[in-house]
Short mmCIF file of C-alpha atoms in Angstrom, two decimals:
data_model
loop_
_atom_site.label_atom_id
_atom_site.label_comp_id
_atom_site.label_asym_id
_atom_site.label_seq_id
_atom_site.Cartn_x
_atom_site.Cartn_y
_atom_site.Cartn_z
CA MET A 191 9.88 56.41 12.31
CA LEU A 192 8.32 59.63 11.04
CA ASN A 193 10.55 62.57 10.22
CA VAL A 194 9.81 65.59 12.54
CA PRO A 195 10.26 68.83 10.71
CA SER A 196 12.80 71.28 12.05
CA GLN A 197 11.78 74.88 13.34
CA ALA A 198 12.40 76.66 10.05
CA PHE A 199 9.78 76.05 7.52
CA PRO A 200 10.52 75.48 4.80
CA ALA A 201 13.70 73.98 5.99
CA PRO A 202 16.79 75.29 4.25
CA ASN A 203 17.51 72.18 2.20
CA SER A 204 14.13 71.16 1.95
CA GLN A 205 12.52 70.08 -1.57
CA GLN A 206 10.16 73.03 -1.03
CA ARG A 207 12.86 75.50 -1.00
CA VAL A 208 14.83 74.21 -4.02
CA SER A 209 11.72 73.62 -6.11
CA GLN A 210 10.34 77.32 -5.74
CA SER A 211 13.24 78.58 -7.79
CA ALA A 212 13.59 75.63 -10.21
CA ARG A 213 9.89 75.28 -11.22
CA ASN A 214 8.46 77.82 -14.15
CA LYS A 215 4.77 78.58 -13.73
CA VAL A 216 2.65 79.38 -16.72
CA ALA A 217 0.11 82.02 -17.32
CA LEU A 218 -3.41 80.26 -16.63
CA LYS A 219 -6.33 81.09 -18.80
CA PRO A 220 -9.30 82.88 -17.39
CA GLY A 221 -11.57 80.65 -15.22
CA CYS A 222 -8.73 78.21 -14.40
CA SER A 223 -7.52 79.62 -11.02
CA LEU A 224 -7.30 77.32 -7.87
CA MET A 225 -10.54 78.81 -6.80
CA ASP A 226 -12.28 77.72 -10.02
CA TRP A 227 -10.94 74.29 -9.53
CA ILE A 228 -12.37 74.11 -6.17
CA ARG A 229 -15.70 75.12 -7.44
CA LEU A 230 -15.55 72.53 -10.04
CA THR A 231 -14.49 69.84 -7.71
CA LYS A 232 -17.53 70.70 -5.50
CA SER A 233 -19.96 71.01 -8.46
CA GLY A 234 -20.77 67.36 -8.13
CA LYS A 235 -19.56 66.69 -11.95
CA ASP A 236 -18.01 63.20 -12.53
CA LEU A 237 -14.40 63.76 -12.90
CA THR A 238 -13.38 60.26 -13.26
CA GLY A 239 -16.01 58.64 -15.50
CA PHE A 240 -16.62 55.95 -12.77
CA ARG A 241 -19.51 57.78 -10.76
CA GLY A 242 -17.68 57.73 -7.66
CA ARG A 243 -16.86 53.79 -7.90
CA LEU A 244 -13.23 52.92 -7.25
CA ILE A 245 -11.32 50.31 -8.96
CA GLU A 246 -8.02 48.67 -9.03
CA VAL A 247 -5.89 49.54 -11.69
CA THR A 248 -3.02 47.32 -13.24
CA GLU A 249 0.24 48.68 -14.68
CA GLU A 250 -1.04 47.73 -18.22
CA GLU A 251 -4.33 49.55 -17.98
CA LEU A 252 -2.43 52.60 -16.30
CA ARG A 253 -0.09 52.75 -19.47
CA LYS A 254 -3.35 53.12 -21.82
CA HIS A 255 -4.19 56.57 -20.55
CA ASN A 256 -1.21 58.65 -21.30
CA THR A 257 -2.71 61.49 -23.42
CA ARG A 258 -3.85 65.03 -22.94
CA ASP A 259 -7.65 64.15 -23.00
CA ASP A 260 -7.22 60.65 -21.28
CA CYS A 261 -4.40 61.22 -18.63
CA TRP A 262 -4.01 58.85 -15.47
CA THR A 263 -1.16 59.07 -13.18
CA CYS A 264 -0.07 57.11 -10.07
CA ILE A 265 0.85 58.84 -6.81
CA ARG A 266 1.93 56.53 -3.77
CA GLY A 267 -0.15 53.76 -4.99
CA MET A 268 -3.29 55.78 -5.79
CA VAL A 269 -4.30 56.54 -9.41
CA TYR A 270 -5.86 59.82 -10.52
CA ASN A 271 -7.60 60.94 -13.63
CA VAL A 272 -5.70 64.26 -14.03
CA SER A 273 -7.21 65.17 -17.51
CA PRO A 274 -9.79 67.62 -16.11
CA TYR A 275 -7.01 69.20 -13.96
CA MET A 276 -4.74 69.98 -16.93
CA GLN A 277 -5.87 73.60 -17.60
CA PHE A 278 -5.75 74.48 -13.94
CA HIS A 279 -2.17 73.04 -13.20
CA PRO A 280 0.19 76.19 -12.45
CA GLY A 281 2.98 74.31 -13.97
CA GLY A 282 1.52 73.65 -17.14
CA GLU A 283 0.04 70.72 -19.11
CA ASP A 284 3.52 69.28 -20.24
CA GLU A 285 4.65 68.87 -16.70
CA LEU A 286 1.57 66.81 -15.80
CA LEU A 287 1.97 64.87 -19.29
CA LYS A 288 5.52 63.78 -17.91
CA ALA A 289 3.84 61.47 -15.40
CA ALA A 290 1.02 60.17 -17.92
CA GLY A 291 0.24 56.54 -17.84
CA VAL A 292 3.03 55.94 -15.27
CA ASP A 293 3.96 56.08 -11.59
CA GLY A 294 4.36 59.84 -11.09
CA THR A 295 5.49 59.69 -7.28
CA ASP A 296 9.12 60.69 -7.80
CA LEU A 297 8.30 63.40 -10.24
CA PHE A 298 5.82 64.85 -7.86
CA ASP A 299 8.32 64.61 -4.85
CA GLN A 300 10.92 66.47 -6.98
CA VAL A 301 8.56 69.64 -7.54
CA HIS A 302 6.22 70.01 -4.58
CA ARG A 303 6.40 67.12 -2.14
CA TRP A 304 4.51 69.30 0.41
CA VAL A 305 1.20 69.76 -1.48
CA ASN A 306 -1.86 68.09 -0.29
CA TYR A 307 -2.68 66.40 -3.44
CA GLU A 308 -5.11 63.91 -1.72
CA SER A 309 -7.36 66.85 -1.15
CA MET A 310 -6.53 68.49 -4.41
CA LEU A 311 -7.54 65.53 -6.54
CA LYS A 312 -9.71 63.72 -4.51
CA GLU A 313 -12.59 64.09 -6.93
CA CYS A 314 -10.26 62.81 -9.75
CA LEU A 315 -9.39 59.46 -7.85
CA VAL A 316 -9.88 56.28 -9.93
CA GLY A 317 -8.67 53.87 -7.72
CA ARG A 318 -5.84 51.89 -6.21
CA MET A 319 -2.84 50.17 -8.02
CA ALA A 320 -3.34 46.45 -7.96
CA ALA A 321 -0.72 44.63 -6.14
CA LYS A 322 1.69 42.40 -7.94
CA PRO A 323 1.58 38.58 -6.93
CA SER A 324 5.24 38.36 -7.17
CA THR A 325 5.91 41.35 -4.94
CA LEU A 326 3.60 39.92 -2.15
CA ILE A 327 5.08 36.38 -2.21
CA HIS A 328 8.66 37.91 -2.18
CA GLY A 329 7.82 40.08 0.87
CA SER A 330 6.15 37.38 2.90
CA SER A 331 9.35 36.44 4.77
CA ASN A 332 10.44 39.93 5.40
CA THR A 333 7.78 42.59 4.91
CA GLN A 334 10.59 45.35 5.47
CA LYS A 335 11.80 44.73 1.89
CA ILE A 336 8.62 45.79 0.41
CA ASN A 337 7.94 48.94 2.43
CA PRO A 338 9.58 49.72 5.80
CA SER A 339 6.75 51.59 7.17
CA VAL A 340 4.11 49.09 6.43
CA ASN A 341 3.39 45.85 8.13
CA ARG A 342 1.00 43.05 7.48
CA LEU A 343 0.08 39.94 9.31
CA TYR A 344 2.16 37.68 6.87
CA PRO A 345 3.10 34.02 7.84
CA SER A 346 6.73 33.74 8.72
CA SER A 347 7.46 31.37 5.96
CA PRO A 348 6.73 32.03 2.17
CA SER A 349 5.78 28.42 1.66
CA THR A 350 2.53 28.98 3.89
CA LEU A 351 1.38 31.27 1.22
CA LEU A 352 0.14 28.14 -0.68
CA GLU A 353 -1.94 26.64 2.10
CA SER A 354 -5.51 26.65 1.27
CA ASN A 355 -6.71 28.13 4.60
CA LEU A 356 -4.65 31.43 4.05
CA PRO A 357 -6.53 34.43 4.85
CA SER A 358 -7.87 36.25 1.73
CA SER A 359 -5.89 39.50 2.63
CA LEU A 360 -2.61 37.72 2.13
CA LEU A 361 -3.42 36.50 -1.31
CA PRO A 362 -2.85 38.71 -4.49
CA PRO A 363 -6.13 40.21 -5.16
CA PRO A 364 -7.89 39.94 -8.72
CA THR A 365 -7.67 42.96 -10.76
CA LYS A 366 -11.36 43.74 -10.06
CA ASP A 367 -11.39 42.55 -6.58
CA HIS A 368 -13.67 44.99 -4.59
CA CYS A 369 -12.88 43.55 -1.16
CA PRO A 370 -11.53 46.19 1.32
CA ARG A 371 -7.98 45.50 2.40
CA PHE A 372 -5.80 46.88 5.34
CA ASP A 373 -2.15 47.51 6.26
CA TRP A 374 -0.62 48.91 9.48
CA PHE A 375 2.40 51.06 10.07
CA GLN A 376 4.00 52.29 13.43
CA THR A 377 6.21 55.01 14.95
CA ASP A 378 8.00 54.55 18.13
CA VAL A 379 4.95 55.86 20.08
CA THR A 380 1.98 55.12 17.80
CA VAL A 381 0.34 52.15 15.91
CA ASN A 382 -2.06 53.00 12.85
CA ILE A 383 -4.25 50.59 11.11
CA THR A 384 -5.52 51.66 7.66
CA VAL A 385 -8.46 50.07 5.89
CA TYR A 386 -8.88 50.64 2.27
CA THR A 387 -12.48 50.25 1.25
CA LYS A 388 -12.11 50.73 -2.38
CA CYS A 389 -15.20 52.94 -2.65
CA LYS A 390 -15.96 56.52 -1.62
CA ILE A 391 -17.52 56.36 2.00
CA PRO A 392 -19.92 59.00 3.40
CA THR A 393 -18.34 61.88 5.24
CA SER A 394 -20.80 60.97 8.36
CA GLY A 395 -18.74 57.87 8.94
CA ILE A 396 -19.43 54.09 8.72
CA THR A 397 -16.85 52.53 11.33
CA VAL A 398 -17.07 51.11 14.79
CA VAL A 399 -13.89 50.48 16.61
CA ASP A 400 -13.81 48.71 20.21
CA LEU A 401 -10.58 48.26 22.39
CA GLN A 402 -11.35 45.95 25.27
CA GLY A 403 -8.47 44.43 27.22
CA GLY A 404 -5.83 44.32 24.30
CA THR A 405 -8.54 43.05 22.02
CA LEU A 406 -9.14 45.40 18.83
CA ARG A 407 -12.34 45.00 16.99
CA VAL A 408 -12.61 47.22 13.78
CA GLU A 409 -15.81 46.98 12.00
CA VAL A 410 -16.55 49.06 8.74
CA PHE A 411 -20.03 48.89 7.17
CA LEU A 412 -20.20 49.06 3.37
CA GLY A 413 -23.95 49.13 2.47
CA LYS A 414 -25.16 45.41 3.02
CA LEU A 415 -21.72 44.20 3.74
CA SER A 416 -19.36 44.36 6.89
CA TYR A 417 -15.58 44.30 6.82
CA LEU A 418 -14.08 43.05 10.27
CA LEU A 419 -10.83 43.34 11.70
CA HIS A 420 -10.49 41.39 15.07
CA LEU A 421 -7.08 41.00 16.84
CA GLN A 422 -5.41 40.33 20.26
CA LEU A 423 -2.81 43.14 20.06
CA SER A 424 0.81 41.99 20.65
CA HIS A 425 1.56 44.79 23.17
CA GLU A 426 -0.34 47.24 25.24
CA VAL A 427 -1.84 50.44 23.93
CA GLN A 428 -3.60 53.32 25.74
CA GLU A 429 -7.46 53.08 25.86
CA HIS A 430 -8.27 56.21 24.05
CA LEU A 431 -8.08 56.01 20.30
CA SER A 432 -8.96 58.04 17.24
CA VAL A 433 -10.58 57.29 13.93
CA HIS A 434 -10.02 59.31 10.70
CA THR A 435 -12.00 58.92 7.61
CA ALA A 436 -10.78 60.06 4.09
CA SER A 437 -14.27 59.98 2.44
CA ALA A 438 -13.26 60.59 -1.00
CA VAL A 439 -10.42 58.00 -1.23
CA GLY A 440 -12.21 55.51 0.65
CA ARG A 441 -9.75 55.23 3.55
CA VAL A 442 -10.25 54.63 7.30
CA GLN A 443 -7.42 54.90 9.69
CA VAL A 444 -7.43 54.14 13.44
CA CYS A 445 -4.59 55.55 15.65
CA MET A 446 -3.66 54.05 18.90
CA HIS A 447 -0.88 55.27 21.23
CA LYS A 448 1.42 52.62 22.61
CA VAL A 449 1.69 52.42 26.42
CA SER A 450 5.81 51.59 25.87
CA SER A 451 7.70 53.20 23.26
CA GLY A 452 9.46 51.02 20.80
CA GLN A 453 8.97 48.77 17.64
CA TRP A 454 6.60 45.95 17.66
CA ALA A 455 7.56 42.89 15.54
CA LYS A 456 4.06 42.15 14.52
CA LEU A 457 0.44 43.63 15.05
CA GLY A 458 -1.02 40.89 16.83
CA GLU A 459 -2.72 37.47 16.74
CA PRO A 460 -5.87 37.09 14.52
CA LEU A 461 -9.14 36.18 16.41
CA GLU A 462 -12.28 34.93 15.12
CA SER A 463 -13.77 36.08 11.85
CA HIS A 464 -10.50 38.47 11.32
CA ASP A 465 -10.20 40.16 7.91
CA SER A 466 -13.65 38.82 6.78
CA PHE A 467 -16.16 40.50 4.40
CA LEU A 468 -19.70 39.25 4.99
CA HIS A 469 -23.11 40.07 4.43
CA ARG A 470 -24.54 41.95 7.49
CA LYS A 471 -27.42 39.95 8.13
CA ASP A 472 -25.03 36.87 8.50
CA CYS A 473 -22.92 38.71 11.27
CA ALA A 474 -24.17 38.57 14.85
CA LEU A 475 -24.55 42.11 16.49
CA PHE A 476 -21.69 43.23 18.95
CA TYR A 477 -22.71 44.85 22.07
CA ARG A 478 -20.58 46.93 24.75
CA LYS A 479 -21.46 48.22 27.88
CA CYS A 480 -22.55 52.12 28.23
CA VAL A 481 -23.57 54.43 30.58
CA LEU A 482 -26.75 56.56 30.57
CA VAL A 483 -25.37 60.28 31.18
CA SER A 484 -28.50 62.24 30.81
CA LYS A 485 -32.18 62.15 29.76
CA THR A 486 -33.84 65.30 28.11
CA HIS A 487 -37.32 65.49 27.59
CA VAL A 488 -38.53 66.78 24.07
CA THR A 489 -42.27 66.06 24.37
CA HIS A 490 -44.54 65.27 27.09
CA ASP A 491 -44.06 61.53 26.22
CA THR A 492 -40.66 61.48 24.34
CA SER A 493 -37.25 62.03 25.68
CA VAL A 494 -33.59 61.71 24.33
CA PHE A 495 -31.16 59.65 26.18
CA HIS A 496 -27.43 60.32 26.10
CA PHE A 497 -25.12 57.66 26.56
CA GLN A 498 -21.41 57.29 27.28
CA MET A 499 -19.40 54.62 25.58
CA PRO A 500 -16.42 52.97 26.75
CA PRO A 501 -13.12 54.69 26.57
CA GLY A 502 -11.81 52.40 23.87
CA THR A 503 -14.91 52.67 21.63
CA VAL A 504 -15.47 54.91 18.79
CA MET A 505 -18.91 54.53 17.12
CA GLN A 506 -20.00 56.09 13.87
CA ILE A 507 -23.48 55.51 13.03
CA PRO A 508 -24.34 55.22 9.19
CA VAL A 509 -27.25 57.59 8.22
CA GLY A 510 -30.43 55.99 8.38
CA GLU A 511 -29.48 53.25 10.70
CA HIS A 512 -30.12 52.39 14.41
CA VAL A 513 -28.94 50.74 17.42
CA TYR A 514 -30.44 48.29 19.88
CA LEU A 515 -30.35 48.75 23.85
CA LYS A 516 -29.89 45.53 26.09
CA THR A 517 -30.21 45.38 29.67
CA THR A 518 -30.64 42.98 32.58
CA VAL A 519 -33.89 42.19 34.30
CA LYS A 520 -32.37 44.00 37.36
CA GLY A 521 -31.57 46.83 35.20
CA ASP A 522 -27.94 46.93 36.80
CA SER A 523 -26.17 47.00 33.41
CA LEU A 524 -26.89 48.43 29.93
CA ALA A 525 -25.31 47.64 26.58
CA ILE A 526 -25.73 49.02 23.05
CA SER A 527 -25.32 47.38 19.82
CA SER A 528 -23.44 48.04 16.78
CA PRO A 529 -25.37 49.84 14.07
CA ASN A 530 -27.91 47.91 12.14
CA GLY A 531 -30.29 48.59 9.17
CA SER A 532 -30.88 48.22 5.51
CA PHE A 533 -31.03 51.88 4.36
CA SER A 534 -28.53 52.56 1.51
CA LEU A 535 -27.35 56.15 0.69
CA ARG A 536 -26.79 55.20 -2.97
CA PRO A 537 -30.07 56.01 -4.43
CA LEU A 538 -29.69 59.42 -2.97
CA HIS A 539 -26.77 60.39 -5.19
CA ASP A 540 -28.65 61.43 -8.20
CA ILE A 541 -32.04 62.49 -6.95
CA THR A 542 -33.55 65.96 -7.35
CA HIS A 543 -36.65 65.50 -4.85
CA LEU A 544 -36.73 63.72 -1.72
CA TYR A 545 -40.08 63.18 0.12
CA LEU A 546 -40.20 62.03 3.83
CA LEU A 547 -43.28 60.70 5.49
CA ALA A 548 -42.96 60.15 9.20
CA ALA A 549 -45.40 59.59 12.07
CA GLY A 550 -44.50 60.37 15.58
CA THR A 551 -41.39 59.17 16.59
CA GLY A 552 -40.90 57.83 13.07
CA PHE A 553 -39.18 61.03 12.48
CA THR A 554 -36.13 59.75 14.16
CA PRO A 555 -34.16 58.45 10.93
CA MET A 556 -35.47 61.65 9.00
CA ALA A 557 -33.45 64.04 11.23
CA ARG A 558 -29.97 63.00 9.92
CA LEU A 559 -31.35 62.28 6.55
CA ILE A 560 -32.63 65.81 6.09
CA ARG A 561 -29.26 67.23 7.19
CA PHE A 562 -27.28 64.76 4.91
CA THR A 563 -29.31 65.46 1.86
CA LEU A 564 -29.13 69.32 2.21
CA HIS A 565 -25.34 69.32 2.53
CA ASN A 566 -24.24 66.42 0.39
CA VAL A 567 -26.69 65.93 -2.47
CA GLY A 568 -25.42 68.35 -5.19
CA ASN A 569 -28.52 67.72 -7.39
CA LEU A 570 -31.05 68.20 -4.78
CA ARG A 571 -33.93 70.70 -5.49
CA ASN A 572 -36.14 69.91 -2.56
CA THR A 573 -36.56 67.91 0.46
CA LYS A 574 -39.96 67.82 1.79
CA LEU A 575 -41.16 66.32 5.09
CA MET A 576 -44.86 65.34 5.86
CA PHE A 577 -44.92 65.14 9.55
CA PHE A 578 -48.09 63.23 10.96
CA ASN A 579 -49.00 63.36 14.82
CA ARG A 580 -52.17 63.57 17.11
CA GLN A 581 -51.90 67.02 18.64
CA GLU A 582 -49.57 69.96 18.83
CA SER A 583 -47.86 68.77 21.77
CA ASP A 584 -46.89 65.51 20.12
CA ILE A 585 -44.81 67.41 17.47
CA LEU A 586 -41.04 66.58 17.90
CA TRP A 587 -38.59 69.44 17.49
CA ARG A 588 -41.31 71.54 15.86
CA SER A 589 -39.69 75.04 16.49
CA GLU A 590 -36.54 73.49 15.18
CA LEU A 591 -38.05 72.18 12.01
CA ASP A 592 -40.17 75.40 11.17
CA GLN A 593 -36.87 77.33 11.64
CA LEU A 594 -35.05 75.26 9.16
CA ALA A 595 -37.70 75.56 6.59
CA GLU A 596 -37.30 79.39 6.93
CA MET A 597 -33.48 79.27 6.48
CA GLU A 598 -33.24 76.51 3.68
CA GLU A 599 -35.22 77.27 0.64
CA LYS A 600 -34.73 73.68 -0.36
CA PHE A 601 -36.40 72.31 2.88
CA GLU A 602 -40.31 72.28 3.35
CA VAL A 603 -42.24 70.68 6.34
CA LYS A 604 -46.02 70.09 6.45
CA HIS A 605 -47.57 69.14 9.89
CA VAL A 606 -50.72 67.09 9.70
CA LEU A 607 -52.64 66.50 12.97
CA SER A 608 -55.44 63.94 13.45
CA GLU A 609 -56.68 65.13 16.77
CA PRO A 610 -55.83 69.03 16.67
CA SER A 611 -57.11 71.75 18.95
CA ASP A 612 -59.53 74.42 17.71
CA ASP A 613 -56.65 76.87 17.33
CA TRP A 614 -54.76 74.65 14.85
CA THR A 615 -54.75 76.42 11.55
CA GLY A 616 -52.64 73.79 9.57
CA CYS A 617 -53.63 70.44 8.06
CA ARG A 618 -55.85 68.14 9.51
CA GLY A 619 -56.68 64.55 9.22
CA ARG A 620 -54.89 61.18 8.32
CA ILE A 621 -52.64 60.14 5.54
CA ASP A 622 -54.55 59.56 2.46
CA ALA A 623 -54.19 59.59 -1.44
CA SER A 624 -55.54 63.21 -1.67
CA LEU A 625 -52.86 64.59 0.88
CA LEU A 626 -50.13 62.86 -1.02
CA MET A 627 -51.09 63.96 -4.42
CA ASP A 628 -50.78 67.55 -3.56
CA PHE A 629 -47.67 67.13 -1.53
CA MET A 630 -45.50 64.78 -3.83
CA SER A 631 -45.58 66.27 -7.07
CA ARG A 632 -43.36 64.52 -9.91
CA PRO A 633 -41.81 67.52 -12.14
CA LYS A 634 -40.80 66.83 -15.52
CA GLU A 635 -37.29 65.03 -15.81
CA SER A 636 -37.01 64.79 -11.90
CA ARG A 637 -35.69 61.92 -9.81
CA CYS A 638 -37.45 61.36 -6.82
CA PHE A 639 -37.18 59.19 -3.72
CA VAL A 640 -39.49 58.44 -0.88
CA CYS A 641 -38.71 57.46 2.63
CA ILE A 642 -41.43 56.32 5.14
CA CYS A 643 -41.14 55.48 8.87
CA GLY A 644 -43.76 55.23 11.73
CA PRO A 645 -46.11 52.75 13.51
CA THR A 646 -46.47 49.53 11.33
CA PRO A 647 -49.92 50.21 10.23
CA PHE A 648 -48.92 53.77 8.87
CA THR A 649 -45.89 52.31 7.30
CA LYS A 650 -47.79 49.78 5.16
CA LEU A 651 -50.53 52.16 4.34
CA ALA A 652 -48.23 55.01 3.29
CA ARG A 653 -46.22 52.53 1.11
CA GLY A 654 -49.31 51.27 -0.70
CA LEU A 655 -50.39 54.80 -1.44
CA VAL A 656 -46.93 55.73 -2.81
CA GLN A 657 -47.07 52.79 -5.26
CA GLN A 658 -50.33 53.60 -6.35
CA MET A 659 -49.26 57.17 -7.35
CA GLY A 660 -46.66 55.25 -9.66
CA TYR A 661 -43.54 54.95 -7.69
CA CYS A 662 -41.54 51.76 -7.95
CA ASP A 663 -39.91 49.74 -5.19
CA GLU A 664 -36.39 51.15 -6.08
CA GLU A 665 -37.91 54.66 -5.38
CA ILE A 666 -39.21 53.63 -1.92
CA HIS A 667 -37.67 53.01 1.26
CA THR A 668 -39.46 51.95 4.58
CA PHE A 669 -37.70 52.02 7.87
CA LEU A 670 -38.66 49.20 9.88
CA GLY A 671 -38.30 48.58 13.84
#
């Protein structure tokens, strides 16, 4: 059960009231205020030394980082490099050093349990503490001895841990194991499943959840890999559910509400491919029925369709990916697939210049790319779109693109028409080397990336031209239908 706070805040005997009088604050140096710390965390600077990659940390490794200039600590199973935070800590460096190289959870709770450390230190997250093999085996017969609030689909007998067909999630992971893991916990009225991806995940989301007739399917897309949970739940839950993503710490939480209050003895029974981590190309696409809600015309021959998912479905489509629609010959039913695609956000993290070459409806993946890079790529200096169409009436969202270019100094759009009217004052013609040479400059010490989408002949020609300009395969992505 979760504790419900009383009406008074802080409660008369709460740790917050006690610690406010017991803890001494120190005078911070100029430039070391809370706002200065927030600015530093949003600057894009690597505060962990791992460039966003999360690792599993053993106790032995944690103990090595116990000095002022190399200080790691663990809070509730998550390890943080607090060295950059030393000069910003209101309680002083000595207080932080008390938890250097050890588990600082108890010390943290004694002083300021209420502080949202996950948000404060999210850019300092090194990774998760590695599980102890002995702990897992000991707790297999009674998970409540490990943690009363966390349950796993452990076997009923400790001896079954030695069986060769045991799901990998139940075995002690190696120190450098990068496979996701999951836990679940419950209150009298809710069931919560938490997936730990062990890497930072995009704020746009990477999870698709389907709840149909008591069968739960949770799929988390991690680049070219897919992590799947597939269960028949042991009891009924309401059809509406929610998904919460903690991007910086690599955590996805699915929250469901029980139909009948009370405690579950187990989460459910595993179904096909449960707790699997596979290449997405080896996984069959999953479809769910949907309903067409509306159709909005964008141009004379292009429309936007709005679909309604089933009540138990939450779909987050990763940036640069697409879905497939499937219908019967009679057209009396419609289904939509899970996201699919080979695009990766990884190359975008360090770029300074992004060039987008789109023709017609090939602009579709570029829309989210533009929004993502403008708001999430700290080193970005310029995003430039060259948009090829036949006539003025074919340009998708022309006014919106032109308005964005006026508002965002980092964004430029150049329209190119092959069959313009006499009144057209913009660029005319088709894609060729001279157009691209003027458009895609490579400033000194820049890091560039090129995305291409359009009809197949356009895509092939554009990629060849870009390669002739000296761009390597790692600097080019072509979206293929």
